[in-house]
Short mmCIF file of C-alpha atoms and ligand atoms in Angstrom, two decimals:
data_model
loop_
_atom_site.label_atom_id
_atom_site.label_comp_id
_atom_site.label_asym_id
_atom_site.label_seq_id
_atom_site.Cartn_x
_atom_site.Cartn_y
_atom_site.Cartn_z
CA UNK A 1 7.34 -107.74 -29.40
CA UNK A 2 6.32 -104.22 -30.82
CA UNK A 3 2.41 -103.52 -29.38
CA UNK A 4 2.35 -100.78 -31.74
CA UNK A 5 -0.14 -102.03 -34.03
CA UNK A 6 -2.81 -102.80 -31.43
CA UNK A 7 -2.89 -98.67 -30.32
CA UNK A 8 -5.63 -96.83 -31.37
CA UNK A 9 -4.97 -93.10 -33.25
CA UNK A 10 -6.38 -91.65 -29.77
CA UNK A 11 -3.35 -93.52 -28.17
CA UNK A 12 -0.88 -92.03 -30.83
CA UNK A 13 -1.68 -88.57 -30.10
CA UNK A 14 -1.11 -88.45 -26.48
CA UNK A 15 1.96 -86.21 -24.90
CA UNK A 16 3.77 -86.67 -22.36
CA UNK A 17 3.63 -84.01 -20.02
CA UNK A 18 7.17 -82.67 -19.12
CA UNK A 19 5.40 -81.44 -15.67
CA UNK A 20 5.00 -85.14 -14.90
CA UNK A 21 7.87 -86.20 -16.03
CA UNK A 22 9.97 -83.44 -14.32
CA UNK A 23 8.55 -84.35 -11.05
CA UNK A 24 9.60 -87.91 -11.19
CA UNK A 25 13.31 -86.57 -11.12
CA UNK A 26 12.39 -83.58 -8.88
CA UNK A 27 10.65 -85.93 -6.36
CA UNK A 28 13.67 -87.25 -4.63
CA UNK A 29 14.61 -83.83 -3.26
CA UNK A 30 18.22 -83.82 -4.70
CA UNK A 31 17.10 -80.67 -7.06
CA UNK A 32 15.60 -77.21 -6.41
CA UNK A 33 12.66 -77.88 -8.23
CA UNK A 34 11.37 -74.52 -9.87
CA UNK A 35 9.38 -76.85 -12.07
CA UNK A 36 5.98 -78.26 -11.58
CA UNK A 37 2.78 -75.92 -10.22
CA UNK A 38 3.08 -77.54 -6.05
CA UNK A 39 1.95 -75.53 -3.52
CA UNK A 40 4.27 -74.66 -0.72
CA UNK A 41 3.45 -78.08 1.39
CA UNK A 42 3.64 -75.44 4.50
CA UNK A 43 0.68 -73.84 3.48
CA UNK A 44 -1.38 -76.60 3.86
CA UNK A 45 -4.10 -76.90 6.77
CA UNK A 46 -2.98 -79.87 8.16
CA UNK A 47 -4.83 -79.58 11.34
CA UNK A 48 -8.20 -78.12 10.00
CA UNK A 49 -7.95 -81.30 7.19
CA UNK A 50 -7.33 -83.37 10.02
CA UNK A 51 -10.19 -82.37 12.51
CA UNK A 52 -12.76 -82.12 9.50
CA UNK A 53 -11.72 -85.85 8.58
CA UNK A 54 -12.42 -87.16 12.03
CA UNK A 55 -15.34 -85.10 12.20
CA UNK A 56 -16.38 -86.42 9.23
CA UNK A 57 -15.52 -89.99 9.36
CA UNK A 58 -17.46 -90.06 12.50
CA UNK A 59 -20.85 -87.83 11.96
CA UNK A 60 -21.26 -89.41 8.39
CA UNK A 61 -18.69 -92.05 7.75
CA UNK A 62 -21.30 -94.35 6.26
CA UNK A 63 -22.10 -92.14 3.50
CA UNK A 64 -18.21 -90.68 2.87
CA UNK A 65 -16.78 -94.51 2.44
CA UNK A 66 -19.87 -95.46 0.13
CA UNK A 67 -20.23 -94.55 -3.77
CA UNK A 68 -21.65 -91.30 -4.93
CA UNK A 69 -23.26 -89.91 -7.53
CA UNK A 70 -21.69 -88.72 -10.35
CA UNK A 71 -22.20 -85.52 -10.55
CA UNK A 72 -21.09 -85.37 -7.37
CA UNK A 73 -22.20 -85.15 -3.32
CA UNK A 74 -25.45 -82.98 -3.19
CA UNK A 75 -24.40 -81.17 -0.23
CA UNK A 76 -20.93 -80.53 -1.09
CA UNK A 77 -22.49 -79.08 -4.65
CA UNK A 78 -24.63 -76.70 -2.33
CA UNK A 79 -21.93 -75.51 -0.15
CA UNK A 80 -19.61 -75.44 -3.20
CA UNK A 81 -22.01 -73.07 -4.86
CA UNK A 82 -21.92 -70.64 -1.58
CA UNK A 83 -17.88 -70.64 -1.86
CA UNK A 84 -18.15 -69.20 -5.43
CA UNK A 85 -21.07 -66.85 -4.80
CA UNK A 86 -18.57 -65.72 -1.94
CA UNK A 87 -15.79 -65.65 -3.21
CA UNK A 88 -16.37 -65.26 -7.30
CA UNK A 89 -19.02 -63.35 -7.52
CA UNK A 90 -21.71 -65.37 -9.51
CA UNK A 91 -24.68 -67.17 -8.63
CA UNK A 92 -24.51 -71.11 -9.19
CA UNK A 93 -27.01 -74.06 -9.28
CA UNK A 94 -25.86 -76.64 -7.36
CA UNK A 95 -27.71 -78.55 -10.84
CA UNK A 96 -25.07 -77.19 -13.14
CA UNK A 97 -21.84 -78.02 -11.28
CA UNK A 98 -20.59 -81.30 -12.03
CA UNK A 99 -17.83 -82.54 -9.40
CA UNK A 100 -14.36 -83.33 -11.12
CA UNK A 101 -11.51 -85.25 -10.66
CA UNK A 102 -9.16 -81.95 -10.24
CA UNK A 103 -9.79 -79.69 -12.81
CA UNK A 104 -7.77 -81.83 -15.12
CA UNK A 105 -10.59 -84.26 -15.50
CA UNK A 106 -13.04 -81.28 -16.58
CA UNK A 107 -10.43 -80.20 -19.68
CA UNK A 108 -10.30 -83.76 -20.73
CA UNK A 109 -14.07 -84.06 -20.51
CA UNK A 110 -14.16 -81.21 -22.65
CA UNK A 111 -12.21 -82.43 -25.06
CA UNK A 112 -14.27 -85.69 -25.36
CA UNK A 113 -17.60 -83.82 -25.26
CA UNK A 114 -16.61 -80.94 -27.97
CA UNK A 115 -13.70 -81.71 -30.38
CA UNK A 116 -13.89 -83.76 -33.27
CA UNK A 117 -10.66 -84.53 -35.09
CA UNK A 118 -10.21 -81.14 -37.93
CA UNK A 119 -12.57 -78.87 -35.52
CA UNK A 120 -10.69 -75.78 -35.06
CA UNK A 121 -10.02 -74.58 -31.12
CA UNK A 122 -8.73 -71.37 -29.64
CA UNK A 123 -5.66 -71.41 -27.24
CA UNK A 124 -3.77 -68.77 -25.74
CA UNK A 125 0.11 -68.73 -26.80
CA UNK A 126 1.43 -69.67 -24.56
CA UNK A 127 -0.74 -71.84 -22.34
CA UNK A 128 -1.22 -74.37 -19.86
CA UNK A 129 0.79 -77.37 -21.61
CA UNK A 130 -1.64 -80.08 -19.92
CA UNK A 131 -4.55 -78.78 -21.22
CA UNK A 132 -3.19 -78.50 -24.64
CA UNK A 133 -1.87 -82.35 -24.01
CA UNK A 134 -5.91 -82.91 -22.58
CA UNK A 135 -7.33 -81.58 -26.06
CA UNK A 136 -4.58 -83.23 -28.47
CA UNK A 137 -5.90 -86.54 -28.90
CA UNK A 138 -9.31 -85.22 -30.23
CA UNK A 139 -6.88 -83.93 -32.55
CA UNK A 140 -8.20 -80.54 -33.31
CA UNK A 141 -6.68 -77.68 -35.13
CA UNK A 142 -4.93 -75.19 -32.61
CA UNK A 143 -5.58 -71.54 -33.27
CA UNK A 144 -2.97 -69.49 -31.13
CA UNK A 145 -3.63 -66.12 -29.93
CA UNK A 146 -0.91 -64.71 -27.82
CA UNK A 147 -0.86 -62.45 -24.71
CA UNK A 148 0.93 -59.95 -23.51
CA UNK A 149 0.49 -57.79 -20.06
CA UNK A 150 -3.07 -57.46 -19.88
CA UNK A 151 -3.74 -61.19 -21.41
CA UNK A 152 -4.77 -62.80 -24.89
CA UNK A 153 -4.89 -59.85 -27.24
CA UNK A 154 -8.07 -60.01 -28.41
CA UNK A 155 -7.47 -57.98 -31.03
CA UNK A 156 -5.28 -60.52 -32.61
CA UNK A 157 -8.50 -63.48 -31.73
CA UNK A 158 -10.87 -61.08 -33.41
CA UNK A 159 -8.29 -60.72 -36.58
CA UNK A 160 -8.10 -64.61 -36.55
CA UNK A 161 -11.74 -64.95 -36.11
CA UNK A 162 -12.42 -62.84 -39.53
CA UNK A 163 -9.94 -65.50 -41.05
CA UNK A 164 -11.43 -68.47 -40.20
CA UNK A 165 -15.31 -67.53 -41.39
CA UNK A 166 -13.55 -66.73 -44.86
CA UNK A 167 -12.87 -69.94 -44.81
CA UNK A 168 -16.08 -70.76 -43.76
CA UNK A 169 -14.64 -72.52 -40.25
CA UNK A 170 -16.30 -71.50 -37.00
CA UNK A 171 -13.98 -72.08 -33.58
CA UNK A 172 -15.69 -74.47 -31.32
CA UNK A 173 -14.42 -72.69 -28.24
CA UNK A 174 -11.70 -70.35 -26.64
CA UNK A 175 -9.48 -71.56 -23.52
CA UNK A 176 -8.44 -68.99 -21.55
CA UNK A 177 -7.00 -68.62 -18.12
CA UNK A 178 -8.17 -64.98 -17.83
CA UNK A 179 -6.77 -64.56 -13.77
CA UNK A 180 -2.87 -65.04 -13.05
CA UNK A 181 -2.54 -67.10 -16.29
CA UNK A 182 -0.30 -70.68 -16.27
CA UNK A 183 2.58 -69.88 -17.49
CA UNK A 184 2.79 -66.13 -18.02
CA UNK A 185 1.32 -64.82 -14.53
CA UNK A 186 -0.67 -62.06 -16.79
CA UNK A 187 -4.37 -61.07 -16.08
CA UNK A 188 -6.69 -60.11 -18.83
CA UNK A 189 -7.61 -56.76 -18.58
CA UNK A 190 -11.64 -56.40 -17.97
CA UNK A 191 -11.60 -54.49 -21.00
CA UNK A 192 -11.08 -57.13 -23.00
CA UNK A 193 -12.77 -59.84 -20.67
CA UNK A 194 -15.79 -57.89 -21.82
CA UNK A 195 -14.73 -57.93 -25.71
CA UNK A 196 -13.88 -61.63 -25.72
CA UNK A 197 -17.71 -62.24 -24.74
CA UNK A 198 -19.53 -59.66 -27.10
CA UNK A 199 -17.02 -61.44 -29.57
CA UNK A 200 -18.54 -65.30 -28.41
CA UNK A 201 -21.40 -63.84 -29.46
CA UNK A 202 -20.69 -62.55 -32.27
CA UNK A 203 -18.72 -65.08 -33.85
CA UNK A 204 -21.03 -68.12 -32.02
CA UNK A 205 -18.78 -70.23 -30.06
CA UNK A 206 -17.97 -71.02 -26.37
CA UNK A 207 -15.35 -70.13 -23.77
CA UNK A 208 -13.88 -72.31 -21.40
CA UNK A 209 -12.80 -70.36 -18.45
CA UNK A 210 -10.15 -72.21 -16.57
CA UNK A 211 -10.19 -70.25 -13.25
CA UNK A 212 -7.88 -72.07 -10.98
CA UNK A 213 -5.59 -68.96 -10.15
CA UNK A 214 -8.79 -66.65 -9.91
CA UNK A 215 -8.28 -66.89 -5.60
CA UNK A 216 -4.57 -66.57 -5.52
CA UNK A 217 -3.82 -62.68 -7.04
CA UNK A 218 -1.39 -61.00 -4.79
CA UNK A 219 -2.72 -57.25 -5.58
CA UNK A 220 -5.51 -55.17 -4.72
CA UNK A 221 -5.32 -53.02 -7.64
CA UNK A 222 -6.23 -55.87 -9.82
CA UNK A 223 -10.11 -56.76 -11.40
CA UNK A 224 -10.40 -60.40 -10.90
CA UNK A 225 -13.66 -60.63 -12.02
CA UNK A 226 -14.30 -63.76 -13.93
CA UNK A 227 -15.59 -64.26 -17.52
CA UNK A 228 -18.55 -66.49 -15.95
CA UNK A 229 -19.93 -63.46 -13.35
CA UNK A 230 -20.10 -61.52 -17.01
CA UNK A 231 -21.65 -64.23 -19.38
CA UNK A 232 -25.05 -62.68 -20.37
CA UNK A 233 -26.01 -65.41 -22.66
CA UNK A 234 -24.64 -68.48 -21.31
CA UNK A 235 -21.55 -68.87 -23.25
CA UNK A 236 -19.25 -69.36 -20.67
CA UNK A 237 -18.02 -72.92 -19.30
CA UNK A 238 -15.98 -72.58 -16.24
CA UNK A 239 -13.56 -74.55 -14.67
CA UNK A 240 -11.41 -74.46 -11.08
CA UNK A 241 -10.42 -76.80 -8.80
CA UNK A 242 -9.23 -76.45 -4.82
CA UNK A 243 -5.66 -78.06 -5.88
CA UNK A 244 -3.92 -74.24 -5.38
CA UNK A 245 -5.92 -73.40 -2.50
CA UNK A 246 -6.23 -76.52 -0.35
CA UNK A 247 -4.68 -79.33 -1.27
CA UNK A 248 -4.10 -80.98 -4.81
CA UNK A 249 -3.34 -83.98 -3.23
CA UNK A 250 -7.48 -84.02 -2.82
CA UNK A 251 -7.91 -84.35 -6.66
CA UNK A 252 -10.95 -81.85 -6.22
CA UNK A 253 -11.89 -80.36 -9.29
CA UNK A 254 -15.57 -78.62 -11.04
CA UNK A 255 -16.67 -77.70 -14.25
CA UNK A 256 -19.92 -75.64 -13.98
CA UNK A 257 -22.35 -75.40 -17.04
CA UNK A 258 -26.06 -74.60 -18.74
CA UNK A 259 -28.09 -77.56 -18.02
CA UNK A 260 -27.80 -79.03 -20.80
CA UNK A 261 -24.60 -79.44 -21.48
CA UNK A 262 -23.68 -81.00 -17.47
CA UNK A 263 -26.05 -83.87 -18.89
CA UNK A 264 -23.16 -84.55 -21.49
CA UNK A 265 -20.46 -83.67 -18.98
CA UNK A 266 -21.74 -86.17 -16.64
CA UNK A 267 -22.78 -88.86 -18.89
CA UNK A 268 -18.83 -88.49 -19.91
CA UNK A 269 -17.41 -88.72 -16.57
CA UNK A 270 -19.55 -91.94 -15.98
CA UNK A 271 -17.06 -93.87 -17.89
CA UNK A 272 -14.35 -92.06 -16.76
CA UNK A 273 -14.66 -92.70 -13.61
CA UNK A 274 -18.22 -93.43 -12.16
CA UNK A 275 -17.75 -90.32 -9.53
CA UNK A 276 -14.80 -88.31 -7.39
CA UNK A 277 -14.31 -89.45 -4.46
CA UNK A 278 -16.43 -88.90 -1.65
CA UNK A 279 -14.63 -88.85 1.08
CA UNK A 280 -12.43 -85.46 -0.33
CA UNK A 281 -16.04 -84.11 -1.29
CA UNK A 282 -17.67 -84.38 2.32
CA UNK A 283 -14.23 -83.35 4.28
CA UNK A 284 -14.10 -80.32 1.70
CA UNK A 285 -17.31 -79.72 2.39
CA UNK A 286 -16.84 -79.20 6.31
CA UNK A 287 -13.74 -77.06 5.71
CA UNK A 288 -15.83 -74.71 3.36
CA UNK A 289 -18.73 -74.62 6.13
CA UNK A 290 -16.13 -73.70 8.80
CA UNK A 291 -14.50 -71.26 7.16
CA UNK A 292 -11.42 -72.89 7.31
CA UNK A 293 -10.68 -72.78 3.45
CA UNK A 294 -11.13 -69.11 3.32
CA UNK A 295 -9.11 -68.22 6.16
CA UNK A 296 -6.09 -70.14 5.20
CA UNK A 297 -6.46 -68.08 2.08
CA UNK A 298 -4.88 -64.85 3.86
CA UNK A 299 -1.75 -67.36 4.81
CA UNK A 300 -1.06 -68.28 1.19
CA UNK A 301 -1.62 -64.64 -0.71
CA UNK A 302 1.05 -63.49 1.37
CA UNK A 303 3.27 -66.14 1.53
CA UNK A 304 3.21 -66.49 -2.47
CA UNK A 305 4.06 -62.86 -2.68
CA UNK A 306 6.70 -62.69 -0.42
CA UNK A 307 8.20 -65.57 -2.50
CA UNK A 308 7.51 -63.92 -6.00
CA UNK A 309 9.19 -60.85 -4.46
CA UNK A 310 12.02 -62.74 -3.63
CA UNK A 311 12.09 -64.95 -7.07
CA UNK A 312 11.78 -61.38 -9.02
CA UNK A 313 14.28 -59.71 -7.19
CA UNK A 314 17.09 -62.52 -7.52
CA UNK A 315 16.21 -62.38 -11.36
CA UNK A 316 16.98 -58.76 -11.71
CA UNK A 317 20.21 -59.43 -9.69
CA UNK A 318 21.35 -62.48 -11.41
CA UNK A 319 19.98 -62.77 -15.37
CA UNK A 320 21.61 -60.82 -18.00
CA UNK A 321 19.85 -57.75 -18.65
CA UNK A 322 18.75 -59.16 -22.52
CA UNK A 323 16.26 -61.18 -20.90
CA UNK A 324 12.72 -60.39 -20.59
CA UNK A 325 10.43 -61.89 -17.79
CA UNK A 326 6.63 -61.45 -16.41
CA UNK A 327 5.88 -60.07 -13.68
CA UNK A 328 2.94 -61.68 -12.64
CA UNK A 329 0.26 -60.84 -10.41
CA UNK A 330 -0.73 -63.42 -9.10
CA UNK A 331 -0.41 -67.22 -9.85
CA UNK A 332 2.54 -69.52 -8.97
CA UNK A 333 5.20 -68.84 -12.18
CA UNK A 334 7.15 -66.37 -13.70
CA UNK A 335 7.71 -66.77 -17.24
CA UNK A 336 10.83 -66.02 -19.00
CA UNK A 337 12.18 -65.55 -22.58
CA UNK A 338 16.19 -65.15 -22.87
CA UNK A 339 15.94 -63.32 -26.43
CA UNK A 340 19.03 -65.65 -27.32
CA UNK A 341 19.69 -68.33 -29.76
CA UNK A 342 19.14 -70.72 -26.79
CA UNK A 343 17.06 -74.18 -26.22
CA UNK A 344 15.67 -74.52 -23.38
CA UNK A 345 14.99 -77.96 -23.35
CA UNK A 346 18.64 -78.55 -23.75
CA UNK A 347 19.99 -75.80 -21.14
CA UNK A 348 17.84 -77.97 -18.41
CA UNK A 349 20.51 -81.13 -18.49
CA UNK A 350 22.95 -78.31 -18.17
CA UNK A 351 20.74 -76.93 -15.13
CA UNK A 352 19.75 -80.55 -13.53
CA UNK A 353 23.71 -81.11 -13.41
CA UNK A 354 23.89 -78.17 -11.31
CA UNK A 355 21.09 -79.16 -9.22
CA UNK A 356 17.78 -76.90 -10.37
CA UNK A 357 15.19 -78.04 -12.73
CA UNK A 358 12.19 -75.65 -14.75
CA UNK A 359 10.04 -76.42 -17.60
CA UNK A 360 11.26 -75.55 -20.66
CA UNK A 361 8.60 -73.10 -22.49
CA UNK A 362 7.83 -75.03 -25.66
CA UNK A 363 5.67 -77.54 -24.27
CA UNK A 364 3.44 -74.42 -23.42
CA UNK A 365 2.85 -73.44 -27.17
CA UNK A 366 0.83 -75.95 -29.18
CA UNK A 367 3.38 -75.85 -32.19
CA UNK A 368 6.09 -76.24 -30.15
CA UNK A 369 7.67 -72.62 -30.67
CA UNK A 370 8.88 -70.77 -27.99
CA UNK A 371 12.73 -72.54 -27.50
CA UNK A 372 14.12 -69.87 -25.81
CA UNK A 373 11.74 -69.43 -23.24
CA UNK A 374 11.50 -70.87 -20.01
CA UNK A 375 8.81 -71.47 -16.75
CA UNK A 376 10.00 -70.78 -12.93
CA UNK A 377 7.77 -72.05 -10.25
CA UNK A 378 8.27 -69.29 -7.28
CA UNK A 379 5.55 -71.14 -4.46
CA UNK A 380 7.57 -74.73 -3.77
CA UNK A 381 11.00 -74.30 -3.12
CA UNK A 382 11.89 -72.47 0.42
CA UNK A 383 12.91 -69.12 0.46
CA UNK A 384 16.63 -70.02 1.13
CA UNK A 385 16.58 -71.97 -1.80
CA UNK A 386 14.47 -70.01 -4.15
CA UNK A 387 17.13 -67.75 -4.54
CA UNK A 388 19.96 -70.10 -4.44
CA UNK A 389 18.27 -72.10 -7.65
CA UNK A 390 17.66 -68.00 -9.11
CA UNK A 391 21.11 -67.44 -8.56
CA UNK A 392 22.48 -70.98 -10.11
CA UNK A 393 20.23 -70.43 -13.15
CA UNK A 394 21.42 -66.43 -13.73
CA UNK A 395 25.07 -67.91 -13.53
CA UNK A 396 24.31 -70.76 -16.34
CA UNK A 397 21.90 -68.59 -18.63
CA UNK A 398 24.83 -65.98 -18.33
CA UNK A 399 27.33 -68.67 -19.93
CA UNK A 400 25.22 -69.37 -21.88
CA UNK A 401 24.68 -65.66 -23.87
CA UNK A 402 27.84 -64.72 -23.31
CA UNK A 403 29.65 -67.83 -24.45
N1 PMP B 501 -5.58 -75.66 -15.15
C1 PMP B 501 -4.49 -74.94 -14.91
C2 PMP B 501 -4.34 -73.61 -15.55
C3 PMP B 501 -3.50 -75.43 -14.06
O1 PMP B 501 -2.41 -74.70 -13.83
C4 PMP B 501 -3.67 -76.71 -13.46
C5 PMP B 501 -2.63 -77.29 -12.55
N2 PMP B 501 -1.39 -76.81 -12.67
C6 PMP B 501 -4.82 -77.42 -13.76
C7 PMP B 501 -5.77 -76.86 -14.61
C8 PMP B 501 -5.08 -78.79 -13.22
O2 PMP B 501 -5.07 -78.82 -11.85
P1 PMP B 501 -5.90 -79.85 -10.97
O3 PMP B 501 -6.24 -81.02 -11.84
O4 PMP B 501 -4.99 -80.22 -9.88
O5 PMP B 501 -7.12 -79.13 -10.52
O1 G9A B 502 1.74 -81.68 -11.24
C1 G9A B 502 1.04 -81.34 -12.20
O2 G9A B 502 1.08 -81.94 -13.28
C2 G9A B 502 0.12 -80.18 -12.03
C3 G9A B 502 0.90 -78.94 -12.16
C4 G9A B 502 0.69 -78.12 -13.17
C5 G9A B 502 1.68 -77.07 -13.54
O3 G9A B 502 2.83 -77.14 -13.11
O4 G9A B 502 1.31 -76.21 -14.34
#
């Protein structure tokens, strides 16, 4: 029997994520996987998470194993809000973060709590494919600005913005990944950090700052300031999430906000899910308070960029000179567009066959464009095999033009 008539139009519009779907196949180990966004597994604490759950299980066990509230522990909130003074620069009430199942849960709340179906939404081009498969079932009209080296050209937003109030349409927000951006490893210069605000103003609508890469930029010469430490009049909705920097594995996710609109963001997430667990919230907690979180930090930076440094080199070395990639800053991919009459999607059987697997670009732009470009995830794979997969990949994509 066909259950197609009993879905609802919400149901119709959901993607699959080819993230998710890659990881199924990359999950038995068989393939270099230079597909989904996993940290290198050697990077994580295991002893810190391990001393602060035992510490934790046994100092406060009654209240870590019982239900919390929704927008999250109290104390964790507190402690939480220390981390970003610390570490981001900008003063939070513990009142206006609201505790997230990763930082995926906060796009899809955002979706629920802003989009209705026609309501027109600004994306960068391209951009993180799960949050444009988050927003798609509110089924709003995607605006696409791209980027290039120094992030979404607002030039091109402010252009688009002048198009859309002759029509009479106003944008109900812009969501950018300003820091290390997912897929294209670019930053957004501070120059036009500072324009995209004046222009919120402006133009009266909201920016949702998605700020999960904001901790993990491999350069000192680079202003990682975030859009939220600059947000004069309360425009800015911010998201991150400790999956890059700790452990995804944790689910540990916020969305910070003006007061009033955490009231909707919480009263959403009561159906969603009543509240994040507590038990990641209190053991986060302790490893925030010891310092562990921070200092483990240090480990990553460098161990991403020696990896990035190794992905980048092998790319020179191995892909036809025709192709153009990123060279990000910070982040975990490198993005790359072959400037050939070449799928992607299709070149990855060809490239599972010989044992690597990527995520074909298209699913990053929210009409689909982009077929000849391609996503490399440089922080999983050893070093050994980083290159190998580089090396496999230059040898096919060569074929491939030259054929
Ligand atoms: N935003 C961006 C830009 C991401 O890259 C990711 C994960 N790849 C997420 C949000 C979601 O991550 P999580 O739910 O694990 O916090
Ligand atoms: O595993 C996921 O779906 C999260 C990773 C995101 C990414 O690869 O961008």
């Amino acid at each position: 029997m066909s259950y197609a008539r009993f879905l609802s139009s919400i149901t119709r519009f959901m993607r699959r994520s080819e993230i998710r779907e890659l990881l199924k196949l990359t999950e038995k180990g068989e393939i270099i996987s230079l597909a989904g966004g996993l940290p290198d597994p050697k990077v994580f604490p295991i002893d810190d998470v391990s001393k602060a759950s035992v510490k934790v299980l046994s100092e406060e066990g009654e209240k870590a194993l019982q239900y919390a509230p929704t927008k999250g522990v109290g104390r964790y909130r507190e402690e939480l809000a220390k981390f970003i003074r610390r570490t981001r620069g900008f003063e939070v009430d513990p009142e206006n973060i609201v505790v997230t199942t990763g930082s995926q849960q906060a796009l899809d709340m955002i979706a629920r709590v802003f989009i209705d179906p026609g309501d027109s939404i600004v994306v960068e081009e391209p951009t993180y494919l799960a949050a444009l498969n988050a927003f798609r079932p509110a089924r709003p009209r995607f605006v696409g600005v791209p980027v290039d080296d120094e992030g979404m050209k607002v030039e091109v937003l402010e252009e688009k913005l002048k198009e859309l109030k002759r029509e009479g349409v106003k944008p109900k927000f812009v969501y950018t990944i300003p820091i290390a951006q997912n897929p294209s490893g670019v930053t957004m210069s501070l120059e036009r950090r500072k324009r995209l605000l004046e222009l919120a103003e402006e133009y009266d609508f909201l920016v949702v700052e998605d700020d999960v890469y904001g901790l993990l930029v491999y350069r000192d010469d680079v202003d990682t300031t975030p859009l939220k430490a600059m947000d004069k009049h309360d425009r800015v909705i911010y998201v991150s999430s400790f999956s890059k920097i700790l452990s995804p594995g944790f689910r540990l996710g916020h969305i910070i906000a003006p007061s009033e609109l955490v009231n909707y963001f919480e009263l959403c997430k009561q159906s969603m899910d009543l509240h994040t667990p507590a038990i990641t919230q209190y053991i986060t907690l302790e490893l925030i308070r010891s310092g562990a979180i921070e200092r483990n930090l240090m480990g990553i930076r460098s161990v991403y960029s020696e990896k990035l440094k190794i992905m980048l080199e092998a790319i020179e070395e191995t892909f036809p000179k025709t192709v153009w990639y990123s060279r990000p800053v910070g982040g975990m991919f490198v993005w790359v567009k072959l400037n050939a009459n070449i799928d992607t999607a299709e070149l990855l059987k060809k490239a599972i066959k010989r044992g690597v697997a990527y995520v074909p670009g298209k699913a990053f732009y929210h009409d689909y464009s982009g077929v000849d470009t391609m996503r490399l995830n440089f922080t999983y794979p050893p070093k050994d095999k980083l290159r190998k997969a580089i090396e496999i990949l230059g040898g096919l994509i060569k074929e491939e033009v030259f054929s």
